[in-house]
Tab-separated table of C-alpha atoms in Angstrom:
chain	number	residue	atom	x	y	z
U	87	MET	CA	134.596	235.043	119.347
U	88	THR	CA	135.012	233.115	115.797
U	89	GLU	CA	134.176	232.921	113.001
U	90	ILE	CA	133.441	228.781	112.969
U	91	ASP	CA	136.110	226.496	111.116
U	92	ARG	CA	134.699	223.749	109.494
U	93	ARG	CA	138.756	222.383	108.516
U	94	ARG	CA	139.051	221.079	112.791
U	95	GLY	CA	136.082	219.065	112.461
U	96	ASP	CA	132.551	218.498	112.808
U	97	PRO	CA	131.087	221.742	114.978
U	98	LEU	CA	128.167	220.799	116.908
U	99	ARG	CA	126.620	223.325	120.147
U	100	VAL	CA	126.932	221.741	123.108
U	101	LEU	CA	125.389	222.771	126.314
U	102	GLU	CA	128.700	222.767	129.000
U	103	LEU	CA	127.172	221.549	131.874
U	104	SER	CA	131.062	220.277	133.139
U	105	PRO	CA	134.612	221.194	132.211
U	106	THR	CA	134.467	217.238	131.098
U	107	ARG	CA	130.623	217.130	129.974
U	108	PHE	CA	128.695	218.519	127.221
U	109	LEU	CA	124.359	217.994	125.940
U	110	THR	CA	124.804	217.853	122.442
U	111	THR	CA	122.341	216.583	119.320
U	112	MET	CA	123.014	215.707	116.550
U	113	PRO	CA	122.145	212.802	113.718
U	114	TRP	CA	122.141	209.058	114.158
U	115	GLY	CA	124.275	208.762	111.401
U	116	GLN	CA	127.024	210.886	112.321
U	117	LEU	CA	126.999	208.829	116.041
U	118	ALA	CA	127.686	206.099	114.160
U	119	ARG	CA	130.510	206.943	112.257
U	120	ILE	CA	132.046	208.435	115.512
U	121	VAL	CA	130.897	204.754	117.305
U	122	PRO	CA	130.862	201.787	114.813
U	123	ASP	CA	129.161	198.623	115.671
U	124	PRO	CA	129.688	197.261	118.723
U	125	ARG	CA	129.085	193.931	118.020
U	126	LYS	CA	132.865	193.944	115.246
U	127	ALA	CA	134.371	194.300	118.457
U	128	GLU	CA	133.411	191.108	119.407
U	129	ASN	CA	134.313	189.070	116.050
U	130	ALA	CA	137.826	187.842	116.701
U	131	GLN	CA	138.201	187.517	113.665
U	132	ALA	CA	137.073	190.591	112.527
U	133	LEU	CA	139.103	192.921	114.291
U	134	ARG	CA	142.225	190.929	112.457
U	135	TYR	CA	141.686	193.433	109.486
U	136	LEU	CA	140.227	196.246	111.609
U	137	ALA	CA	142.716	199.770	110.216
U	138	PRO	CA	144.843	200.432	114.415
U	139	GLU	CA	142.972	203.435	115.840
U	140	GLU	CA	139.617	201.284	114.411
U	141	ARG	CA	141.028	198.061	116.870
U	142	SER	CA	141.591	199.915	119.879
U	143	GLN	CA	138.574	201.230	120.198
U	144	ALA	CA	136.839	198.070	119.177
U	145	GLU	CA	139.181	196.521	122.491
U	146	THR	CA	138.434	200.365	124.612
U	147	ARG	CA	134.913	198.843	124.353
U	148	ASN	CA	135.405	195.623	125.436
U	149	GLU	CA	137.200	196.850	128.158
U	150	VAL	CA	134.054	198.514	129.923
U	151	GLN	CA	129.913	197.534	127.470
U	152	ARG	CA	128.600	194.250	128.239
U	153	ASN	CA	128.861	191.815	125.972
U	154	ILE	CA	126.713	191.242	123.570
U	155	LYS	CA	127.263	187.729	121.841
U	156	SER	CA	124.949	185.343	123.586
U	157	THR	CA	123.163	187.460	125.728
U	158	LYS	CA	120.016	188.763	126.845
U	159	LYS	CA	120.808	191.951	125.168
U	160	ALA	CA	120.976	190.914	121.728
U	161	GLN	CA	117.153	189.014	122.273
U	162	ASN	CA	116.526	193.529	123.724
U	163	ALA	CA	118.110	195.000	121.003
U	164	LYS	CA	115.775	193.271	118.303
U	165	ALA	CA	112.819	194.418	120.046
U	166	TYR	CA	114.016	197.768	120.930
U	167	ALA	CA	114.146	197.952	117.132
U	168	ARG	CA	110.758	197.349	116.502
U	169	TYR	CA	110.161	199.897	119.242
U	170	LEU	CA	112.275	202.694	117.178
U	171	ALA	CA	110.827	201.820	113.763
U	172	GLU	CA	107.497	202.830	115.217
U	173	VAL	CA	109.076	206.228	116.757
U	174	ILE	CA	110.381	206.205	113.199
U	175	ARG	CA	107.201	205.435	110.892
U	176	GLY	CA	105.519	208.121	113.442
U	177	GLU	CA	103.298	205.720	114.788
U	178	ARG	CA	103.162	205.934	118.599
U	179	GLU	CA	103.252	210.053	118.197
U	180	GLU	CA	104.320	211.228	120.904
U	181	ARG	CA	103.744	208.762	123.250
U	182	TRP	CA	107.455	207.362	123.604
U	183	ALA	CA	111.192	208.043	124.993
U	184	THR	CA	114.373	206.861	124.548
U	185	PRO	CA	117.481	208.215	126.263
U	186	PRO	CA	120.444	210.066	125.705
U	187	PHE	CA	122.986	208.557	124.432
U	188	ALA	CA	126.349	208.373	127.071
U	189	LEU	CA	129.202	208.622	124.538
U	190	TRP	CA	133.004	208.562	126.342
U	191	ILE	CA	135.455	210.108	123.981
U	192	GLY	CA	139.739	210.217	125.770
U	193	ASN	CA	140.499	213.141	124.464
U	194	ARG	CA	139.521	216.149	124.986
U	195	LEU	CA	137.485	218.506	122.695
U	196	GLU	CA	138.596	221.833	122.135
U	197	THR	CA	135.812	224.099	122.828
U	198	VAL	CA	135.225	228.379	121.339
U	199	GLN	CA	132.901	231.050	121.596
U	200	ALA	CA	130.939	231.196	118.309
U	201	GLN	CA	128.002	234.278	117.652
U	202	SER	CA	124.700	232.810	117.155
U	203	VAL	CA	120.927	234.288	115.666
U	204	PHE	CA	120.564	233.622	119.429
U	205	GLY	CA	123.532	235.005	122.099
U	206	VAL	CA	126.370	233.092	122.628
U	207	ASP	CA	127.002	229.087	121.389
U	208	THR	CA	128.959	227.263	122.866
U	209	ILE	CA	130.676	224.758	120.297
U	210	THR	CA	132.918	221.985	120.269
U	211	TYR	CA	135.064	220.348	117.412
U	212	VAL	CA	134.779	216.880	117.647
U	213	PRO	CA	137.864	215.611	115.119
U	214	PHE	CA	136.938	213.224	112.263
U	215	ASN	CA	139.213	210.723	112.320
U	216	THR	CA	137.874	211.027	116.347
U	217	THR	CA	135.984	206.965	117.426
U	218	GLY	CA	134.592	206.630	121.881
U	219	VAL	CA	132.645	204.523	123.393
U	220	LEU	CA	128.337	204.143	124.359
U	221	VAL	CA	129.317	203.870	128.211
U	222	ASP	CA	125.190	203.673	128.234
U	223	ALA	CA	122.676	203.375	125.777
U	224	GLU	CA	124.195	201.066	123.405
U	225	THR	CA	121.230	198.748	122.900
U	226	GLN	CA	119.639	201.763	121.012
U	227	HIS	CA	122.521	201.869	119.464
U	228	LEU	CA	123.509	198.358	117.805
U	229	ALA	CA	119.277	198.679	117.848
U	230	HIS	CA	119.780	201.346	114.984
U	231	PHE	CA	122.073	199.616	113.554
U	232	LEU	CA	119.675	196.502	112.874
U	233	LEU	CA	117.171	199.189	111.632
U	234	ARG	CA	119.533	199.778	109.169
U	235	GLU	CA	120.874	196.251	108.296
U	236	ASP	CA	117.222	195.230	107.231
U	237	PRO	CA	115.544	199.062	105.976
U	238	ASP	CA	112.086	197.461	103.849
U	239	GLY	CA	111.767	194.969	106.672
U	240	TYR	CA	111.022	197.329	108.929
U	241	ARG	CA	108.776	199.746	106.492
U	242	LEU	CA	111.528	202.499	106.556
U	243	THR	CA	114.490	203.878	105.028
U	244	THR	CA	118.099	204.445	105.634
U	245	GLU	CA	117.780	207.759	104.898
U	246	GLN	CA	114.868	208.062	107.820
U	247	ILE	CA	117.162	205.880	110.687
U	248	HIS	CA	121.079	208.160	109.552
U	249	ALA	CA	118.511	211.085	110.054
U	250	ARG	CA	116.706	210.465	113.169
U	251	LEU	CA	117.871	212.947	116.089
U	252	VAL	CA	119.093	211.987	119.500
U	253	GLY	CA	120.340	213.610	122.214
U	254	VAL	CA	123.886	212.567	123.578
U	255	GLU	CA	126.206	213.094	126.414
U	256	ILE	CA	129.712	213.835	125.566
U	257	TYR	CA	132.474	212.880	127.837
U	258	HIS	CA	136.130	213.622	127.081
U	259	ASP	CA	138.860	213.382	128.810
U	260	ILE	CA	139.104	211.434	130.818
U	261	ASP	CA	140.206	208.316	131.722
U	262	LEU	CA	138.916	204.601	131.766
U	263	VAL	CA	138.786	204.077	135.435
U	264	SER	CA	136.134	206.722	135.291
U	265	ALA	CA	134.509	205.824	132.488
U	266	ARG	CA	133.848	202.398	133.775
U	267	GLN	CA	132.335	203.858	136.622
U	268	ILE	CA	130.403	205.884	135.091
U	269	PHE	CA	128.992	202.407	132.411
U	270	HIS	CA	128.434	200.922	136.917
U	271	ASP	CA	126.604	203.865	137.425
U	272	ARG	CA	124.678	203.879	134.627
U	273	ASN	CA	123.345	200.873	134.700
U	274	LEU	CA	123.642	199.156	138.084
U	275	LEU	CA	122.691	202.395	140.445
U	276	GLY	CA	119.355	203.029	138.818
U	277	VAL	CA	115.757	201.191	140.466
U	278	ILE	CA	114.394	199.307	138.074
U	279	PRO	CA	110.062	199.471	138.391
U	280	ASN	CA	108.556	195.896	140.424
U	281	LYS	CA	106.071	194.632	137.725
U	282	ASN	CA	103.094	195.920	138.539
U	283	VAL	CA	104.509	199.702	137.992
U	284	ALA	CA	105.490	199.034	134.732
U	285	LEU	CA	101.918	197.529	133.773
U	286	ALA	CA	100.574	200.437	134.664
U	287	SER	CA	102.617	202.498	133.213
U	288	ASP	CA	102.790	201.399	129.965
U	289	SER	CA	98.561	202.427	127.519
U	290	SER	CA	100.497	202.140	124.879
U	291	ASN	CA	99.782	197.291	125.405
U	292	ALA	CA	97.327	196.435	124.096
U	293	ALA	CA	96.094	194.688	127.120
U	294	THR	CA	97.081	196.809	129.691
U	295	ASN	CA	95.479	199.399	128.156
U	296	ILE	CA	92.178	197.724	128.453
U	297	THR	CA	93.120	196.070	132.452
U	298	LEU	CA	93.282	200.080	133.153
U	299	SER	CA	90.424	201.638	131.812
U	300	LEU	CA	88.251	197.396	132.769
U	301	LEU	CA	89.955	198.793	136.689
U	302	LYS	CA	88.011	202.315	136.342
U	303	GLU	CA	85.185	200.150	133.851
U	304	VAL	CA	84.016	196.948	136.414
U	305	GLN	CA	81.732	197.583	139.041
U	306	VAL	CA	82.141	195.375	142.478
U	307	LEU	CA	80.723	194.636	145.458
U	308	ALA	CA	82.206	196.618	148.371
U	309	PRO	CA	84.049	195.172	150.764
U	310	SER	CA	82.350	197.402	153.304
U	311	GLY	CA	79.057	195.775	152.217
U	312	GLU	CA	78.177	199.103	150.557
U	313	SER	CA	77.020	200.849	147.418
U	314	PRO	CA	79.780	198.905	144.205
U	315	SER	CA	83.251	200.177	144.111
U	316	PRO	CA	85.257	200.563	140.731
U	317	LEU	CA	88.083	197.878	140.189
U	318	GLU	CA	90.460	199.716	141.232
U	319	SER	CA	88.976	199.902	144.025
U	320	VAL	CA	90.148	196.187	145.547
U	321	VAL	CA	92.832	196.381	142.959
U	322	SER	CA	96.858	197.042	143.612
U	323	VAL	CA	98.242	198.959	141.169
U	324	ARG	CA	101.685	199.276	142.521
U	325	GLN	CA	102.767	195.838	144.541
U	326	ARG	CA	104.019	193.193	142.993
U	327	GLN	CA	102.640	191.176	145.940
U	328	LEU	CA	100.203	191.834	148.470
U	329	LYS	CA	101.294	191.675	151.713
U	330	ALA	CA	98.491	190.020	154.397
U	331	ALA	CA	97.718	193.535	155.972
U	332	ASP	CA	96.442	194.491	152.292
U	333	THR	CA	92.659	194.263	151.911
U	334	GLU	CA	93.134	194.444	147.809
U	335	TRP	CA	91.120	191.338	145.944
U	336	MET	CA	94.476	191.054	143.684
U	337	THR	CA	97.582	192.387	142.049
U	338	LEU	CA	97.158	194.639	138.468
U	339	SER	CA	98.983	191.900	136.721
U	340	THR	CA	96.545	189.150	137.960
U	341	LEU	CA	94.151	190.934	136.814
U	342	ARG	CA	95.914	191.790	133.284
U	343	SER	CA	96.505	187.721	133.479
U	344	PHE	CA	92.594	187.381	133.579
U	345	VAL	CA	92.534	189.840	130.059
U	346	VAL	CA	94.999	188.173	128.637
U	347	THR	CA	93.566	184.987	128.431
U	348	ALA	CA	89.658	185.888	128.235
U	349	ILE	CA	91.306	188.013	124.994
U	350	PHE	CA	93.659	184.865	123.916
U	351	GLY	CA	92.052	181.310	125.483
U	352	LYS	CA	94.900	178.850	126.653
U	353	ALA	CA	96.883	179.972	124.481
U	354	GLY	CA	97.726	183.736	126.389
U	355	PHE	CA	99.175	181.160	129.583
U	356	GLU	CA	102.201	182.227	127.437
U	357	LYS	CA	101.850	186.182	126.228
U	358	THR	CA	100.982	186.607	130.157
U	359	SER	CA	104.060	188.876	130.755
U	360	GLY	CA	105.524	189.691	128.128
U	361	PRO	CA	104.308	192.862	126.199
U	362	ILE	CA	101.272	192.246	123.104
U	363	SER	CA	100.390	195.169	120.615
U	364	ASP	CA	98.691	192.901	118.112
U	365	LEU	CA	95.035	192.148	118.876
U	366	PRO	CA	93.297	188.794	118.032
U	367	ASP	CA	90.805	189.595	114.667
U	368	GLY	CA	87.722	190.013	115.231
U	369	CYS	CA	88.664	191.551	118.862
U	370	THR	CA	89.103	195.492	119.649
U	371	LYS	CA	89.472	197.313	122.441
U	372	GLU	CA	86.300	198.466	122.487
U	373	LEU	CA	84.770	194.739	121.921
U	374	ALA	CA	87.169	193.188	124.122
U	375	MET	CA	85.761	195.901	126.763
U	376	VAL	CA	82.075	195.284	126.817
U	377	GLU	CA	82.908	191.837	126.296
U	378	ILE	CA	85.213	190.800	129.262
U	379	GLY	CA	83.560	194.100	130.944
U	380	ASP	CA	80.697	191.924	131.356
U	381	VAL	CA	81.697	188.207	131.717
U	382	LEU	CA	84.562	189.997	134.692
U	383	THR	CA	81.565	191.212	136.705
U	384	ARG	CA	79.697	188.095	137.037
U	385	LEU	CA	82.577	186.221	137.775
U	386	LEU	CA	83.098	189.812	140.898
U	387	ALA	CA	80.123	189.345	142.144
U	388	ALA	CA	78.791	185.879	141.956
U	389	PHE	CA	82.272	184.991	144.198
U	390	ALA	CA	83.304	187.828	146.294
U	391	PRO	CA	82.619	186.058	148.673
U	392	ALA	CA	85.801	183.751	148.266
U	393	PHE	CA	87.706	186.840	146.537
U	394	MET	CA	87.738	188.977	149.816
U	395	ALA	CA	89.158	185.267	151.555
U	396	ARG	CA	91.651	185.571	149.405
U	397	HIS	CA	94.009	184.823	152.490
U	398	SER	CA	91.850	180.463	152.500
U	399	THR	CA	90.562	180.865	148.720
U	400	VAL	CA	92.542	179.631	145.392
U	401	ILE	CA	90.338	182.035	143.150
U	402	ALA	CA	92.729	185.311	143.754
U	403	SER	CA	95.691	184.009	142.906
U	404	PRO	CA	97.629	184.038	139.344
U	405	ALA	CA	97.135	180.931	137.981
U	406	VAL	CA	93.352	180.321	138.688
U	407	PHE	CA	92.079	183.378	137.709
U	408	ALA	CA	94.177	183.169	134.232
U	409	ALA	CA	92.825	179.771	134.011
U	410	LEU	CA	89.160	181.444	135.270
U	411	GLY	CA	91.011	184.283	131.553
U	412	ALA	CA	90.878	181.506	129.879
U	413	VAL	CA	87.035	179.704	130.135
U	414	ALA	CA	85.457	182.913	130.141
U	415	HIS	CA	87.376	183.092	126.519
U	416	ARG	CA	84.746	180.835	125.463
U	417	VAL	CA	82.086	183.609	125.685
U	418	MET	CA	83.820	185.876	123.709
U	419	SER	CA	82.627	187.065	120.269
U	420	TRP	CA	85.665	186.333	118.553
U	421	SER	CA	86.735	183.152	120.045
U	422	LYS	CA	87.400	179.936	117.759
U	423	GLU	CA	86.491	177.468	119.645
U	424	GLU	CA	82.687	176.965	118.707
U	425	ASN	CA	82.061	174.037	119.583
U	426	ASP	CA	83.186	174.847	123.352
U	427	SER	CA	81.333	178.139	122.856
U	428	LEU	CA	79.036	179.157	126.233
U	429	SER	CA	76.686	182.045	126.543
U	430	VAL	CA	77.342	184.339	130.044
U	431	ASP	CA	74.532	182.192	132.255
U	432	GLU	CA	75.982	178.818	131.183
U	433	LEU	CA	80.062	180.369	131.776
U	434	MET	CA	77.588	181.019	135.744
U	435	ARG	CA	76.341	177.673	135.671
U	436	LEU	CA	79.854	175.813	134.726
U	437	LEU	CA	81.853	177.438	137.722
U	438	ALA	CA	79.014	177.894	140.195
U	439	ASP	CA	80.133	174.435	142.297
U	440	VAL	CA	83.574	175.056	142.199
U	441	LYS	CA	85.268	174.770	146.078
U	442	TRP	CA	87.472	177.649	146.558
U	443	ASP	CA	88.543	176.895	148.943
U	444	ARG	CA	92.141	176.533	149.585
U	445	ASP	CA	92.466	173.492	150.048
U	446	PRO	CA	94.347	170.572	149.789
U	447	ARG	CA	91.572	167.651	148.600
U	448	TYR	CA	90.557	170.099	146.258
U	449	TRP	CA	93.263	172.062	144.257
U	450	GLU	CA	96.119	169.615	145.178
U	451	GLY	CA	98.766	169.096	141.980
U	452	THR	CA	96.291	171.597	140.015
U	453	ALA	CA	96.595	174.755	141.539
U	454	GLY	CA	99.324	173.934	144.160
U	455	LYS	CA	101.127	171.243	146.734
U	456	GLN	CA	100.623	170.369	149.698
U	457	THR	CA	103.485	171.028	152.083
U	458	ALA	CA	105.534	169.012	154.569
U	459	THR	CA	104.397	170.814	157.671
U	460	GLY	CA	100.182	169.827	156.500
U	461	SER	CA	99.406	173.164	154.555
U	462	PHE	CA	98.887	174.058	151.571
U	463	SER	CA	100.630	176.510	149.046
U	464	LEU	CA	100.035	177.475	145.625
U	465	ALA	CA	103.287	177.078	143.869
U	466	GLY	CA	103.125	177.412	140.276
U	467	GLY	CA	102.841	180.050	138.399
U	468	VAL	CA	100.197	181.129	135.503
U	469	LYS	CA	102.631	179.096	133.235
U	470	ASP	CA	102.839	176.252	135.037
U	471	ASN	CA	99.360	175.567	136.271
U	472	GLY	CA	97.228	177.848	133.667
U	473	SER	CA	96.864	174.332	131.178
U	474	LYS	CA	96.257	171.918	134.088
U	475	THR	CA	93.703	174.776	136.191
U	476	THR	CA	92.064	175.418	132.767
U	477	ALA	CA	90.969	171.463	132.724
U	478	ALA	CA	89.392	171.812	135.961
U	479	LEU	CA	87.742	174.098	135.513
U	480	GLY	CA	85.939	173.822	131.631
U	481	ASN	CA	85.759	170.866	130.587
U	482	PRO	CA	84.473	167.564	132.806
U	483	ALA	CA	85.589	165.092	130.751
U	484	SER	CA	89.231	166.107	133.456
U	485	PRO	CA	89.165	164.095	136.010
U	486	ARG	CA	90.452	167.646	137.518
U	487	TYR	CA	86.692	169.159	136.274
U	488	ARG	CA	84.950	166.781	139.804
U	489	TRP	CA	88.203	166.934	142.448
U	490	VAL	CA	87.090	171.494	142.345
U	491	ARG	CA	84.011	170.316	142.670
U	492	TYR	CA	84.112	167.117	144.557
U	493	GLY	CA	87.627	166.626	146.543
U	494	ARG	CA	89.792	164.307	145.339
U	495	GLN	CA	89.463	160.583	146.500
U	496	GLN	CA	92.172	158.467	148.095
U	497	GLY	CA	93.509	155.964	145.450
U	498	GLU	CA	92.894	158.934	142.877
């Protein structure tokens, strides 16, 4: 047993996982003293003016980590900063998670045993001049620096940012080769969930939240022809793409695209693949549930045979179903398209004559194209074909409007 001697460095109470691995917590401000802003390491001009130990840390960091400048990592850090700001402000309550920082310190950290009110604690000292490199969670670290650069912009104080308690794994007394291997394993061996699984897990996303609720609230004609079933019985929540033998009508991401475009109209095409935190003026979750649910129920009932025959129809393809949402937006009470507004009955009459058959006579150049072998491919996604398909479904002045109802004539 020993008394804590603060002259030896910052004392940390740690859980010793192995002789070279500790688990601990510390305020982020303390971590920022050990691991400087990683952008400095990529600034050749700044490196010239760093102290020798700081330059050594920067050079080592560049040997282990990925670049920030001109990569997606920089953009990810901005999104991460917004997320962390919501966490620190308490807006996410307990619906959040951030991984622990994985900190590599090349030197060996000694431990001592000290008595506490909980019994015997393991204490390590981090010498005051210690620097380290993150082998994981550097984007999260950079996000904190972005918060610190503009605390007012994120409605925070510098003190809140520095005081945020974070989990830290400390890898010490291992060489550069081992540190690189840890970076590789932590960043490249994980299995990234597919889009559908990610969507189903993100209940804090406004559009996803509405979509998941509609799965349970909206009733559809069961494939068996018996009593109605919840929409979730014909929507695949786990798969990104349906296989030929699957009996579901669509994937969760396809349904969510419909919800997004029903909320935002044609502007929603650019929003279908990203997070949506705010709804437009006049739209609330409760109102969207009712109005989108009503339209969706009518569409699924009226065109159930086309949905069931998805292999030979286009209606459940992502671009076409998203375009249906964009047309349905004109029914919504918060829509700004006053001159083109529709009632639900008018919407159904507008769509009554559409030919949903997967046939180039109707959909060539709008929702797909004919291949060299003569088959029809639903080529292009929501962003590629959404606007063209919206015009075909809902704009009588468009030539495509006639094409998808009466067929495209030769020479047109």
